[in-house]
Amino acid sequence: MSEQDPRADTTDTSPAMATGAAPAPRQRYPQPLLPRNLRNWMMVWYRNYMVWKKLAIPSMIGNLADPMIYLFGLGLGLGLMVGQVNGVSYIAFLAAGTTASSVMMSASFESMYSAFSRMHVQRTWEAIMHAPLTLGDVVLGEIAWAASKAVLSGLAIMLVAGALGYAQMPGALLALPVIVLAGIAFAALAMIVTALAPSYDFFMFYQTLVMTPMLLLSGVFFPPEQLPEGVQAATKLLPLAHAVALIRPLMLGRPVDGAGLHLAVLGAYAVVALVVCLVLLRRRLLR
């Protein structure tokens, strides 16, 4: 008596088939949405770090080139005409703003272009979620990694500014926790765009309609007090404005006004954006 191949048995005895109802659609990733624990996301962070380490030098040069051009090109060029701003040289004023803007740029680009490649093009997320990791673990690890690159970029500019006398060292290092929080907030916001993006071209809308106006209105290049009152009120809703309001006085050795409010706004952006991007990514990856 020959054995029957169990794979040849196509009989479905499930309740759905017994009653004639259509079977329920199978979810691609049955894991829960939230992070499984407080450690799994570190594996995602470490995986991205190991890949980045192979191209660390070109990556750092690319992340630092743009803010350094702004710092020295505008700082030295316009500084000769502008003179002092708020009691300091223009290049020192600009150095603090450039530190904050580099955090936004680095965190946003990593959460958009690089994360989109791993999610949609390379399908790295799909491979990771076949391990005992949830979508929450992957997203939290991606945001933490983007924030880490943002901290590296902001810290590098801060150290350069301090070495040239444009920042009060070592007191300026007190701004490091603010840079971390801002990096998380901007990374989470950009991850929302990634969750909605059908292709790389979609990111141009966020860069042009959100990041560029935020860069120009948040006090990076000039004091926001020079703007019309209505625009000043609108800038108080921008996360970059609150990051600049915290980082600039810390780098210049001045007291921070309204530190609690600025930290609360950045924290709220980080938490709300994280929840929204998780919901959107779950809808996208489970459909």
mmCIF file of C-alpha atoms in Angstrom:
data_model
loop_
_atom_site.group_PDB
_atom_site.id
_atom_site.type_symbol
_atom_site.label_atom_id
_atom_site.label_comp_id
_atom_site.label_asym_id
_atom_site.label_seq_id
_atom_site.Cartn_x
_atom_site.Cartn_y
_atom_site.Cartn_z
ATOM 1 C CA MET A 1 0.000 0.000 0.000
ATOM 2 C CA SER A 2 1.594 3.198 -1.109
ATOM 3 C CA GLU A 3 1.642 6.247 1.064
ATOM 4 C CA GLN A 4 -0.389 9.222 -0.032
ATOM 5 C CA ASP A 5 1.410 12.536 -0.329
ATOM 6 C CA PRO A 6 -0.157 14.798 2.329
ATOM 7 C CA ARG A 7 0.346 17.778 0.057
ATOM 8 C CA ALA A 8 -2.068 16.237 -2.445
ATOM 9 C CA ASP A 9 -4.984 16.444 -0.021
ATOM 10 C CA THR A 10 -6.792 19.666 -0.915
ATOM 11 C CA THR A 11 -9.865 19.038 1.227
ATOM 12 C CA ASP A 12 -10.646 22.049 3.422
ATOM 13 C CA THR A 13 -12.620 21.137 6.517
ATOM 14 C CA SER A 14 -12.672 24.661 7.972
ATOM 15 C CA PRO A 15 -15.989 26.014 9.272
ATOM 16 C CA ALA A 16 -16.035 28.645 6.548
ATOM 17 C CA MET A 17 -15.922 26.013 3.788
ATOM 18 C CA ALA A 18 -18.409 23.758 5.589
ATOM 19 C CA THR A 19 -21.034 26.488 5.626
ATOM 20 C CA GLY A 20 -20.275 27.657 2.103
ATOM 21 C CA ALA A 21 -18.969 31.062 3.262
ATOM 22 C CA ALA A 22 -15.926 32.660 1.676
ATOM 23 C CA PRO A 23 -12.741 32.207 3.734
ATOM 24 C CA ALA A 24 -11.477 35.253 5.606
ATOM 25 C CA PRO A 25 -8.539 37.009 3.940
ATOM 26 C CA ARG A 26 -5.196 35.996 5.364
ATOM 27 C CA GLN A 27 -3.177 38.799 6.875
ATOM 28 C CA ARG A 28 0.360 39.064 5.629
ATOM 29 C CA TYR A 29 1.784 40.103 8.991
ATOM 30 C CA PRO A 30 -0.257 38.703 11.875
ATOM 31 C CA GLN A 31 2.010 40.246 14.515
ATOM 32 C CA PRO A 32 0.614 42.952 16.814
ATOM 33 C CA LEU A 33 1.028 46.572 15.855
ATOM 34 C CA LEU A 34 2.852 47.815 18.952
ATOM 35 C CA PRO A 35 6.473 46.948 19.766
ATOM 36 C CA ARG A 36 6.713 43.513 21.338
ATOM 37 C CA ASN A 37 9.091 44.718 24.049
ATOM 38 C CA LEU A 38 11.610 47.464 24.802
ATOM 39 C CA ARG A 39 14.553 45.681 23.158
ATOM 40 C CA ASN A 40 13.551 44.316 19.754
ATOM 41 C CA TRP A 41 13.714 47.680 17.992
ATOM 42 C CA MET A 42 17.433 47.798 18.837
ATOM 43 C CA MET A 43 18.020 44.932 16.419
ATOM 44 C CA VAL A 44 16.515 46.994 13.604
ATOM 45 C CA TRP A 45 18.685 49.941 14.630
ATOM 46 C CA TYR A 46 21.768 47.710 14.730
ATOM 47 C CA ARG A 47 20.998 46.238 11.318
ATOM 48 C CA ASN A 48 20.807 49.706 9.768
ATOM 49 C CA TYR A 49 23.992 50.727 11.560
ATOM 50 C CA MET A 50 25.919 47.745 10.174
ATOM 51 C CA VAL A 51 24.825 48.628 6.633
ATOM 52 C CA TRP A 52 25.595 52.327 7.103
ATOM 53 C CA LYS A 53 29.028 51.611 8.576
ATOM 54 C CA LYS A 54 30.270 50.373 5.216
ATOM 55 C CA LEU A 55 29.598 53.799 3.667
ATOM 56 C CA ALA A 56 29.933 55.942 6.776
ATOM 57 C CA ILE A 57 32.407 58.506 5.438
ATOM 58 C CA PRO A 58 30.555 59.341 2.174
ATOM 59 C CA SER A 59 27.297 59.424 4.129
ATOM 60 C CA MET A 60 28.621 61.876 6.709
ATOM 61 C CA ILE A 61 30.123 64.094 4.025
ATOM 62 C CA GLY A 62 26.794 64.186 2.209
ATOM 63 C CA ASN A 63 24.846 65.012 5.378
ATOM 64 C CA LEU A 64 27.236 67.768 6.452
ATOM 65 C CA ALA A 65 27.978 69.418 3.102
ATOM 66 C CA ASP A 66 24.675 71.272 2.746
ATOM 67 C CA PRO A 67 24.475 72.782 6.270
ATOM 68 C CA MET A 68 28.170 73.697 6.185
ATOM 69 C CA ILE A 69 27.651 75.572 2.918
ATOM 70 C CA TYR A 70 24.793 77.497 4.513
ATOM 71 C CA LEU A 71 26.851 78.183 7.619
ATOM 72 C CA PHE A 72 29.977 79.534 5.953
ATOM 73 C CA GLY A 73 28.487 80.815 2.706
ATOM 74 C CA LEU A 74 25.688 82.842 4.287
ATOM 75 C CA GLY A 75 27.407 83.366 7.630
ATOM 76 C CA LEU A 76 30.575 84.867 6.248
ATOM 77 C CA GLY A 77 29.010 86.510 3.196
ATOM 78 C CA LEU A 78 25.902 88.084 4.705
ATOM 79 C CA GLY A 79 27.649 88.509 8.028
ATOM 80 C CA LEU A 80 29.807 91.270 6.578
ATOM 81 C CA MET A 81 26.682 93.238 5.649
ATOM 82 C CA VAL A 82 24.406 92.297 8.530
ATOM 83 C CA GLY A 83 26.897 92.646 11.372
ATOM 84 C CA GLN A 84 25.378 91.537 14.681
ATOM 85 C CA VAL A 85 21.985 89.942 15.281
ATOM 86 C CA ASN A 86 20.536 89.844 18.787
ATOM 87 C CA GLY A 87 23.874 90.849 20.237
ATOM 88 C CA VAL A 88 26.019 88.204 18.512
ATOM 89 C CA SER A 89 27.742 87.939 15.153
ATOM 90 C CA TYR A 90 25.515 86.756 12.360
ATOM 91 C CA ILE A 91 27.541 83.608 11.781
ATOM 92 C CA ALA A 92 27.162 82.655 15.456
ATOM 93 C CA PHE A 93 23.422 83.330 15.184
ATOM 94 C CA LEU A 94 23.277 81.217 12.025
ATOM 95 C CA ALA A 95 25.353 78.377 13.481
ATOM 96 C CA ALA A 96 22.688 77.554 16.058
ATOM 97 C CA GLY A 97 19.919 77.695 13.474
ATOM 98 C CA THR A 98 21.918 75.526 11.080
ATOM 99 C CA THR A 99 22.400 72.941 13.819
ATOM 100 C CA ALA A 100 18.638 72.656 14.265
ATOM 101 C CA SER A 101 17.899 72.639 10.537
ATOM 102 C CA SER A 102 20.491 69.919 9.901
ATOM 103 C CA VAL A 103 18.679 67.743 12.454
ATOM 104 C CA MET A 104 15.429 68.211 10.530
ATOM 105 C CA MET A 105 17.025 67.512 7.159
ATOM 106 C CA SER A 106 18.995 64.449 8.208
ATOM 107 C CA ALA A 107 16.141 62.817 10.144
ATOM 108 C CA SER A 108 13.597 63.538 7.403
ATOM 109 C CA PHE A 109 15.682 62.248 4.498
ATOM 110 C CA GLU A 110 16.597 59.062 6.354
ATOM 111 C CA SER A 111 12.956 58.392 7.291
ATOM 112 C CA MET A 112 11.790 59.096 3.762
ATOM 113 C CA TYR A 113 14.217 57.932 1.086
ATOM 114 C CA SER A 114 16.177 55.293 2.991
ATOM 115 C CA ALA A 115 13.229 53.890 4.938
ATOM 116 C CA PHE A 116 11.080 53.820 1.786
ATOM 117 C CA SER A 117 13.798 51.825 0.027
ATOM 118 C CA ARG A 118 13.889 49.285 2.845
ATOM 119 C CA MET A 119 10.099 49.098 3.060
ATOM 120 C CA HIS A 120 8.970 49.193 -0.569
ATOM 121 C CA VAL A 121 11.889 48.539 -2.902
ATOM 122 C CA GLN A 122 14.184 46.138 -1.060
ATOM 123 C CA ARG A 123 11.365 44.660 1.097
ATOM 124 C CA THR A 124 13.701 44.524 4.066
ATOM 125 C CA TRP A 125 10.819 45.209 6.453
ATOM 126 C CA GLU A 126 8.945 42.201 5.107
ATOM 127 C CA ALA A 127 11.946 39.972 5.759
ATOM 128 C CA ILE A 128 12.422 41.365 9.267
ATOM 129 C CA MET A 129 8.778 40.778 10.186
ATOM 130 C CA HIS A 130 9.158 37.077 9.451
ATOM 131 C CA ALA A 131 11.305 37.045 12.579
ATOM 132 C CA PRO A 132 9.735 37.529 16.036
ATOM 133 C CA LEU A 133 9.496 41.299 15.466
ATOM 134 C CA THR A 134 6.350 43.364 15.021
ATOM 135 C CA LEU A 135 5.681 46.291 12.755
ATOM 136 C CA GLY A 136 6.014 48.506 15.826
ATOM 137 C CA ASP A 137 9.523 47.148 16.448
ATOM 138 C CA VAL A 138 10.537 47.897 12.863
ATOM 139 C CA VAL A 139 9.084 51.415 12.799
ATOM 140 C CA LEU A 140 10.518 52.320 16.194
ATOM 141 C CA GLY A 141 13.923 51.034 15.126
ATOM 142 C CA GLU A 142 13.764 53.030 11.890
ATOM 143 C CA ILE A 143 12.815 56.226 13.722
ATOM 144 C CA ALA A 144 15.557 55.682 16.297
ATOM 145 C CA TRP A 145 18.078 55.144 13.517
ATOM 146 C CA ALA A 146 16.993 58.294 11.657
ATOM 147 C CA ALA A 147 17.212 60.254 14.915
ATOM 148 C CA SER A 148 20.710 58.859 15.508
ATOM 149 C CA LYS A 149 21.891 60.135 12.140
ATOM 150 C CA ALA A 150 20.274 63.490 12.899
ATOM 151 C CA VAL A 151 22.130 63.676 16.228
ATOM 152 C CA LEU A 152 25.389 62.903 14.465
ATOM 153 C CA SER A 153 24.789 65.668 11.932
ATOM 154 C CA GLY A 154 23.714 68.272 14.493
ATOM 155 C CA LEU A 155 26.535 67.411 16.900
ATOM 156 C CA ALA A 156 29.140 67.700 14.143
ATOM 157 C CA ILE A 157 28.003 71.213 13.224
ATOM 158 C CA MET A 158 27.873 72.190 16.886
ATOM 159 C CA LEU A 159 31.444 71.002 17.428
ATOM 160 C CA VAL A 160 32.671 72.865 14.349
ATOM 161 C CA ALA A 161 30.930 76.029 15.531
ATOM 162 C CA GLY A 162 32.422 75.598 18.999
ATOM 163 C CA ALA A 163 35.930 75.047 17.615
ATOM 164 C CA LEU A 164 35.662 78.289 15.611
ATOM 165 C CA GLY A 165 34.294 80.262 18.556
ATOM 166 C CA TYR A 166 30.715 80.516 17.317
ATOM 167 C CA ALA A 167 29.275 78.461 20.196
ATOM 168 C CA GLN A 168 29.941 78.480 23.931
ATOM 169 C CA MET A 169 31.576 75.147 24.713
ATOM 170 C CA PRO A 170 31.147 72.941 26.668
ATOM 171 C CA GLY A 171 27.841 74.520 27.724
ATOM 172 C CA ALA A 172 26.505 74.070 24.199
ATOM 173 C CA LEU A 173 26.490 70.309 24.797
ATOM 174 C CA LEU A 174 23.429 70.864 26.991
ATOM 175 C CA ALA A 175 21.536 71.145 23.721
ATOM 176 C CA LEU A 176 22.254 67.483 22.930
ATOM 177 C CA PRO A 177 19.038 66.154 24.588
ATOM 178 C CA VAL A 178 17.062 68.706 22.582
ATOM 179 C CA ILE A 179 18.727 67.475 19.385
ATOM 180 C CA VAL A 180 17.762 63.902 20.263
ATOM 181 C CA LEU A 181 14.123 64.839 20.889
ATOM 182 C CA ALA A 182 13.951 66.958 17.736
ATOM 183 C CA GLY A 183 15.476 64.137 15.695
ATOM 184 C CA ILE A 184 12.814 61.720 16.913
ATOM 185 C CA ALA A 185 10.026 64.218 16.171
ATOM 186 C CA PHE A 186 11.205 64.966 12.621
ATOM 187 C CA ALA A 187 11.879 61.289 11.898
ATOM 188 C CA ALA A 188 8.369 60.327 13.016
ATOM 189 C CA LEU A 189 6.789 63.118 10.959
ATOM 190 C CA ALA A 190 8.685 62.036 7.858
ATOM 191 C CA MET A 191 7.650 58.424 8.453
ATOM 192 C CA ILE A 192 4.029 59.532 7.983
ATOM 193 C CA VAL A 193 4.989 60.741 4.498
ATOM 194 C CA THR A 194 6.727 57.424 3.834
ATOM 195 C CA ALA A 195 3.583 55.550 4.813
ATOM 196 C CA LEU A 196 1.618 57.522 2.199
ATOM 197 C CA ALA A 197 4.238 57.626 -0.562
ATOM 198 C CA PRO A 198 3.620 55.562 -3.723
ATOM 199 C CA SER A 199 7.092 56.430 -5.081
ATOM 200 C CA TYR A 200 10.155 58.549 -4.422
ATOM 201 C CA ASP A 201 8.651 61.497 -6.305
ATOM 202 C CA PHE A 202 6.013 61.898 -3.601
ATOM 203 C CA PHE A 203 8.650 63.162 -1.158
ATOM 204 C CA MET A 204 9.115 66.336 -3.206
ATOM 205 C CA PHE A 205 5.720 67.564 -1.993
ATOM 206 C CA TYR A 206 6.824 67.311 1.637
ATOM 207 C CA GLN A 207 10.183 68.920 0.915
ATOM 208 C CA THR A 208 8.699 71.815 -1.054
ATOM 209 C CA LEU A 209 5.461 72.470 0.837
ATOM 210 C CA VAL A 210 6.515 71.672 4.407
ATOM 211 C CA MET A 211 10.266 71.537 4.966
ATOM 212 C CA THR A 212 11.239 74.596 2.904
ATOM 213 C CA PRO A 213 8.665 76.972 4.467
ATOM 214 C CA MET A 214 9.586 75.637 7.900
ATOM 215 C CA LEU A 215 13.249 76.300 7.177
ATOM 216 C CA LEU A 216 12.543 79.895 6.171
ATOM 217 C CA LEU A 217 10.035 80.795 8.897
ATOM 218 C CA SER A 218 11.436 79.139 12.022
ATOM 219 C CA GLY A 219 14.222 81.558 12.862
ATOM 220 C CA VAL A 220 17.101 79.709 11.238
ATOM 221 C CA PHE A 221 18.306 82.613 9.087
ATOM 222 C CA PHE A 222 16.786 85.626 10.845
ATOM 223 C CA PRO A 223 14.895 86.366 14.062
ATOM 224 C CA PRO A 224 11.229 85.361 13.745
ATOM 225 C CA GLU A 225 10.277 88.624 15.489
ATOM 226 C CA GLN A 226 10.852 90.378 12.149
ATOM 227 C CA LEU A 227 7.932 88.514 10.593
ATOM 228 C CA PRO A 228 4.352 89.907 10.571
ATOM 229 C CA GLU A 229 2.373 89.114 13.702
ATOM 230 C CA GLY A 230 0.086 86.652 11.956
ATOM 231 C CA VAL A 231 3.046 84.724 10.558
ATOM 232 C CA GLN A 232 4.732 84.762 13.966
ATOM 233 C CA ALA A 233 1.671 83.102 15.453
ATOM 234 C CA ALA A 234 1.756 80.449 12.742
ATOM 235 C CA THR A 235 5.445 79.711 13.324
ATOM 236 C CA LYS A 236 4.680 78.765 16.921
ATOM 237 C CA LEU A 237 3.049 75.641 15.527
ATOM 238 C CA LEU A 238 6.192 74.548 13.679
ATOM 239 C CA PRO A 239 8.447 71.987 15.400
ATOM 240 C CA LEU A 240 11.594 73.504 13.914
ATOM 241 C CA ALA A 241 10.804 76.867 15.517
ATOM 242 C CA HIS A 242 10.694 75.241 18.956
ATOM 243 C CA ALA A 243 13.918 73.341 18.275
ATOM 244 C CA VAL A 244 15.668 76.572 17.275
ATOM 245 C CA ALA A 245 14.265 78.377 20.323
ATOM 246 C CA LEU A 246 15.900 75.755 22.549
ATOM 247 C CA ILE A 247 19.174 75.108 20.729
ATOM 248 C CA ARG A 248 20.178 78.715 19.981
ATOM 249 C CA PRO A 249 20.311 80.075 23.557
ATOM 250 C CA LEU A 250 22.027 76.900 24.772
ATOM 251 C CA MET A 251 24.730 77.225 22.132
ATOM 252 C CA LEU A 252 25.153 80.936 22.840
ATOM 253 C CA GLY A 253 25.275 80.491 26.616
ATOM 254 C CA ARG A 254 22.017 82.323 27.281
ATOM 255 C CA PRO A 255 18.987 81.423 29.417
ATOM 256 C CA VAL A 256 16.142 79.605 27.679
ATOM 257 C CA ASP A 257 12.707 81.198 27.821
ATOM 258 C CA GLY A 258 9.733 78.844 27.915
ATOM 259 C CA ALA A 259 11.824 75.674 27.836
ATOM 260 C CA GLY A 260 8.955 73.560 29.169
ATOM 261 C CA LEU A 261 6.596 74.649 26.404
ATOM 262 C CA HIS A 262 9.160 74.032 23.662
ATOM 263 C CA LEU A 263 9.967 70.564 24.988
ATOM 264 C CA ALA A 264 6.278 69.725 25.344
ATOM 265 C CA VAL A 265 5.564 70.694 21.727
ATOM 266 C CA LEU A 266 8.459 68.619 20.379
ATOM 267 C CA GLY A 267 7.421 65.690 22.556
ATOM 268 C CA ALA A 268 3.823 65.941 21.381
ATOM 269 C CA TYR A 269 4.916 65.959 17.746
ATOM 270 C CA ALA A 270 7.053 62.859 18.351
ATOM 271 C CA VAL A 271 4.323 60.861 20.107
ATOM 272 C CA VAL A 272 1.416 61.811 17.845
ATOM 273 C CA ALA A 273 3.446 61.327 14.662
ATOM 274 C CA LEU A 274 4.617 57.904 15.862
ATOM 275 C CA VAL A 275 1.041 56.756 16.472
ATOM 276 C CA VAL A 276 -0.192 58.114 13.135
ATOM 277 C CA CYS A 277 2.607 56.549 11.105
ATOM 278 C CA LEU A 278 2.056 53.186 12.826
ATOM 279 C CA VAL A 279 -1.631 53.232 11.922
ATOM 280 C CA LEU A 280 -0.926 54.236 8.317
ATOM 281 C CA LEU A 281 1.839 51.704 7.854
ATOM 282 C CA ARG A 282 -0.305 48.924 9.274
ATOM 283 C CA ARG A 283 -3.062 49.811 6.840
ATOM 284 C CA ARG A 284 -0.575 49.862 3.983
ATOM 285 C CA LEU A 285 1.315 46.665 4.789
ATOM 286 C CA LEU A 286 -1.666 44.554 5.845
ATOM 287 C CA ARG A 287 -3.978 45.342 2.953
#
